[in-house]
Structures are given as structure tokens and as C-alpha cells.
Short mmCIF file of C-alpha atoms in Angstrom, two decimals:
data_model
loop_
_atom_site.label_atom_id
_atom_site.label_comp_id
_atom_site.label_asym_id
_atom_site.label_seq_id
_atom_site.Cartn_x
_atom_site.Cartn_y
_atom_site.Cartn_z
CA UNK A 1 -15.32 2.25 -13.46
CA UNK A 2 -14.98 3.83 -10.21
CA UNK A 3 -13.05 2.24 -7.35
CA UNK A 4 -13.67 3.88 -3.82
CA UNK A 5 -11.44 3.06 -0.76
CA UNK A 6 -13.11 0.81 2.11
CA UNK A 7 -13.03 2.87 5.02
CA UNK A 8 -10.35 1.93 7.54
CA UNK A 9 -10.43 3.82 10.82
CA UNK A 10 -7.53 1.75 12.54
CA UNK A 11 -5.12 3.78 10.60
CA UNK A 12 -6.88 7.34 11.62
CA UNK A 13 -6.37 6.01 15.13
CA UNK A 14 -2.88 4.80 15.03
CA UNK A 15 -1.85 8.22 13.50
CA UNK A 16 -3.60 9.66 16.26
CA UNK A 17 -1.83 7.82 19.15
CA UNK A 18 1.70 7.99 17.51
CA UNK A 19 0.97 12.08 17.45
CA UNK A 20 0.07 11.83 21.11
CA UNK A 21 3.13 9.57 22.02
CA UNK A 22 5.34 11.92 20.16
CA UNK A 23 3.93 14.74 21.65
CA UNK A 24 4.22 13.44 25.35
CA UNK A 25 7.60 12.78 24.47
CA UNK A 26 8.42 15.99 23.83
CA UNK A 27 6.79 17.62 26.54
CA UNK A 28 8.57 14.90 28.86
CA UNK A 29 12.20 15.91 27.23
CA UNK A 30 11.75 19.53 27.88
CA UNK A 31 10.49 19.38 31.64
CA UNK A 32 13.12 16.47 32.51
CA UNK A 33 16.03 18.65 30.79
CA UNK A 34 15.19 21.82 33.30
CA UNK A 35 16.03 18.89 35.98
CA UNK A 36 19.02 17.63 35.14
CA UNK A 37 22.45 19.21 35.93
CA UNK A 38 24.66 17.29 34.96
CA UNK A 39 25.73 17.68 31.07
CA UNK A 40 26.40 13.93 30.29
CA UNK A 41 23.14 12.86 31.61
CA UNK A 42 21.61 15.73 29.54
CA UNK A 43 23.30 14.67 26.45
CA UNK A 44 22.41 10.94 27.24
CA UNK A 45 18.51 11.72 27.51
CA UNK A 46 18.71 14.09 24.58
CA UNK A 47 20.02 11.21 22.56
CA UNK A 48 17.42 8.72 23.53
CA UNK A 49 14.58 11.31 23.33
CA UNK A 50 15.63 11.82 19.80
CA UNK A 51 15.91 8.55 18.71
CA UNK A 52 12.34 7.86 20.06
CA UNK A 53 10.98 11.16 18.72
CA UNK A 54 12.48 9.94 14.93
CA UNK A 55 10.77 6.47 15.61
CA UNK A 56 7.44 8.09 16.09
CA UNK A 57 7.82 10.53 12.92
CA UNK A 58 9.11 7.21 10.85
CA UNK A 59 5.60 5.48 11.95
CA UNK A 60 3.44 8.45 11.27
CA UNK A 61 5.02 8.48 7.74
CA UNK A 62 4.08 4.83 7.19
CA UNK A 63 0.92 5.70 8.35
CA UNK A 64 0.34 8.25 6.10
CA UNK A 65 1.63 6.49 3.06
CA UNK A 66 -0.63 3.53 4.22
CA UNK A 67 -3.54 6.12 4.50
CA UNK A 68 -3.12 7.41 0.94
CA UNK A 69 -2.44 3.55 -0.46
CA UNK A 70 -5.91 2.90 1.21
CA UNK A 71 -7.80 6.15 1.13
CA UNK A 72 -7.52 7.06 -2.64
CA UNK A 73 -10.22 6.91 -5.38
CA UNK A 74 -9.31 5.18 -8.54
CA UNK A 75 -11.41 6.47 -11.64
CA UNK A 76 -10.79 4.06 -15.01
CA UNK A 77 -11.81 5.22 -18.19
CA UNK A 78 -10.96 4.31 -21.94
CA UNK A 79 -8.27 6.98 -21.69
CA UNK A 80 -6.25 6.13 -18.76
CA UNK A 81 -6.54 6.13 -14.86
CA UNK A 82 -7.16 9.08 -12.61
CA UNK A 83 -6.08 8.49 -8.99
CA UNK A 84 -7.35 11.05 -6.50
CA UNK A 85 -6.94 11.68 -2.63
CA UNK A 86 -8.38 14.39 -1.24
CA UNK A 87 -7.96 17.52 -3.38
CA UNK A 88 -4.74 16.10 -4.94
CA UNK A 89 -5.34 14.15 -8.40
CA UNK A 90 -3.22 12.68 -11.02
CA UNK A 91 -4.27 11.33 -14.60
CA UNK A 92 -2.23 8.79 -16.30
CA UNK A 93 -2.95 7.51 -19.82
CA UNK A 94 -3.03 3.74 -20.01
CA UNK A 95 0.48 4.08 -22.38
CA UNK A 96 2.32 5.40 -19.23
CA UNK A 97 1.76 2.57 -17.27
CA UNK A 98 4.83 -0.04 -17.60
CA UNK A 99 3.15 -2.71 -16.11
CA UNK A 100 -0.45 -3.97 -16.50
CA UNK A 101 -0.86 -7.42 -15.43
CA UNK A 102 -2.79 -10.15 -13.91
CA UNK A 103 -1.09 -11.49 -10.71
CA UNK A 104 -1.34 -14.60 -8.82
CA UNK A 105 -1.52 -13.26 -5.17
CA UNK A 106 -2.02 -16.75 -3.71
CA UNK A 107 1.76 -17.12 -2.24
CA UNK A 108 2.01 -13.74 -0.92
CA UNK A 109 1.46 -12.35 2.56
CA UNK A 110 -1.55 -10.44 2.97
CA UNK A 111 -3.65 -8.72 5.85
CA UNK A 112 -5.61 -10.96 7.62
CA UNK A 113 -8.84 -9.09 5.91
CA UNK A 114 -7.45 -10.18 2.28
CA UNK A 115 -6.46 -14.08 2.55
CA UNK A 116 -9.35 -15.25 0.76
CA UNK A 117 -8.11 -13.17 -2.47
CA UNK A 118 -6.01 -14.95 -4.80
CA UNK A 119 -5.84 -12.92 -7.89
CA UNK A 120 -6.04 -9.58 -9.09
CA UNK A 121 -4.72 -7.10 -11.41
CA UNK A 122 -2.01 -4.73 -10.91
CA UNK A 123 -0.86 -1.45 -13.01
CA UNK A 124 2.46 0.50 -12.30
CA UNK A 125 4.03 3.18 -13.89
CA UNK A 126 7.67 1.89 -12.85
CA UNK A 127 9.05 -1.72 -12.92
CA UNK A 128 8.15 -3.69 -10.11
CA UNK A 129 10.97 -4.89 -7.74
CA UNK A 130 8.91 -6.51 -5.28
CA UNK A 131 9.56 -9.69 -3.60
CA UNK A 132 7.52 -12.82 -4.39
CA UNK A 133 6.45 -13.15 -1.04
CA UNK A 134 5.23 -9.49 -0.74
CA UNK A 135 1.68 -8.43 -0.97
CA UNK A 136 0.42 -5.88 -3.45
CA UNK A 137 -0.83 -4.20 -0.43
CA UNK A 138 2.71 -3.87 1.02
CA UNK A 139 4.18 -2.55 -2.31
CA UNK A 140 1.43 0.00 -2.71
CA UNK A 141 2.65 1.87 0.71
CA UNK A 142 5.76 2.40 -1.07
CA UNK A 143 4.38 4.00 -4.30
CA UNK A 144 0.69 5.49 -3.04
CA UNK A 145 0.12 7.07 -6.46
CA UNK A 146 2.04 5.14 -9.05
CA UNK A 147 0.90 2.01 -8.21
CA UNK A 148 -2.83 0.15 -8.34
CA UNK A 149 -3.79 -3.13 -7.32
CA UNK A 150 -7.47 -4.31 -7.49
CA UNK A 151 -8.42 -7.54 -6.27
CA UNK A 152 -10.73 -10.11 -7.88
CA UNK A 153 -13.47 -11.08 -5.52
CA UNK A 154 -13.13 -14.87 -4.73
CA UNK A 155 -15.96 -17.71 -5.47
CA UNK A 156 -16.03 -17.98 -1.55
CA UNK A 157 -15.48 -15.03 0.52
CA UNK A 158 -14.91 -15.45 4.25
CA UNK A 159 -17.30 -13.42 6.41
CA UNK A 160 -15.42 -10.22 7.62
CA UNK A 161 -12.73 -10.52 4.56
CA UNK A 162 -12.39 -7.13 2.30
CA UNK A 163 -9.84 -5.71 0.37
CA UNK A 164 -9.48 -1.89 -0.14
CA UNK A 165 -10.37 -2.53 -3.92
CA UNK A 166 -11.91 -5.25 -5.39
CA UNK A 167 -14.34 -6.22 -8.49
CA UNK A 168 -15.86 -9.04 -10.34
CA UNK A 169 -13.40 -10.73 -12.73
CA UNK A 170 -15.57 -10.93 -15.64
CA UNK A 171 -16.65 -7.33 -15.39
CA UNK A 172 -13.42 -6.04 -15.06
CA UNK A 173 -12.28 -8.27 -17.97
CA UNK A 174 -15.27 -7.22 -20.26
CA UNK A 175 -14.21 -3.60 -19.79
CA UNK A 176 -10.56 -3.93 -20.28
CA UNK A 177 -11.32 -5.87 -23.74
CA UNK A 178 -13.71 -3.10 -24.48
CA UNK A 179 -11.00 -0.49 -24.19
CA UNK A 180 -8.46 -2.58 -26.09
CA UNK A 181 -6.02 -2.90 -22.76
CA UNK A 182 -3.99 -5.67 -22.98
CA UNK A 183 -2.86 -7.51 -19.58
CA UNK A 184 0.06 -9.66 -19.38
CA UNK A 185 -0.11 -12.75 -16.96
CA UNK A 186 2.73 -12.76 -14.02
CA UNK A 187 3.36 -14.47 -10.97
CA UNK A 188 6.30 -13.21 -9.00
CA UNK A 189 6.27 -16.90 -6.99
CA UNK A 190 6.97 -18.53 -10.49
CA UNK A 191 9.66 -16.36 -11.38
CA UNK A 192 11.33 -17.09 -7.98
CA UNK A 193 10.88 -20.75 -8.99
CA UNK A 194 12.51 -20.34 -12.35
CA UNK A 195 15.40 -18.18 -10.88
CA UNK A 196 16.26 -20.92 -8.35
CA UNK A 197 16.25 -23.93 -11.38
CA UNK A 198 18.85 -21.95 -13.54
#
């Protein structure tokens, strides 16, 4: 099974805008520092410019991680799962995944394009420490190569709604059964409710 990403041009646009803003900020910093004579004014200006450039770099990093999370190609076979992004490729055997589970996403905060998706499957090479309200997409940004989330296409899909990776539940479950991969059922929302009762 091959899951190719849905193209999200807005991420590239955001990245370009952030780079432009950072470039303008650096150019302003260099031009303005030549005009200032007072050392204290220069120090204050350098501090705020450094902070704004740092914020731009942070936003660039987040956009790049989101770009990888939404732009990778996932190839699943009987042996394992291959994740590729441009020229980088990583293959995991099914035994390497600590979490292979069906998850209920109905209580999570999802992108406006993903609100009709209620159920899916998650694979992770490390233990998941996500919060009950955190969508798989948000978690995927933190772990773009070691966390996989595939949504099941809902019975009633709202026009204009799409997930980066989606499949028919029956088809996917048949393949898992054919390959001998067992999936546990988890719900972070239910786990939270159980913890509250204790």
C-alpha cells in the first residue's frame, strides 16, 4: 500500500513569507545600526532584532517539520513500512513499532479540513505521550519520521475536507489481517476519563 501526500501549497507560501520577513529584519538591522550613535540604543535595537529573528527561525523550523509530516510518502508492505521525503528514506520493520493501534479521533482538535474524520490508525516507533485533545497531525509534527497516522475515510465526508493520508477502513484492515499485523484499540480521551475516576 502506498500513501502519497495531498499537496499543501500553503506551507510553502508560509515558509517563503517567513524567510522574506527574516531577510527584511536583518537588512533593517544592518541599515539602522549604522545610523545609531548611542551604545544603549544600539544594544536595545540588537536585542529586539535578535528576538524577532529568533521567532522567525522558530517558525521556519515548525513549518519545515509540518512540511515533512505532510509531505512524506508512506509505503507499507508485509515486511514493514518505508517513509520517504525527497531523497531521504527510512525503513522500519513491523516489530520496530512500539505502537500499532486503531484510535478514536472524535475528541481531538483537528485542522478544519480534517473535522469529519473520526477514526484511523497510528504507528509509532516510540511511546506516545500525547495529550487527549492533541490531534495526530500535531503529534506528527514533533516526530515526522517515526510517527504515522492514517485516517479512515468517513461514511459522510464534508465537501472540501481531506486528510494528508487516508484510506478505506475495510481495505486497510484486510491488508493488516493478511500480513498478520495485530492492532490494539486505544483512545486517549477514554484513558483520561479513567484516570479522573481513580
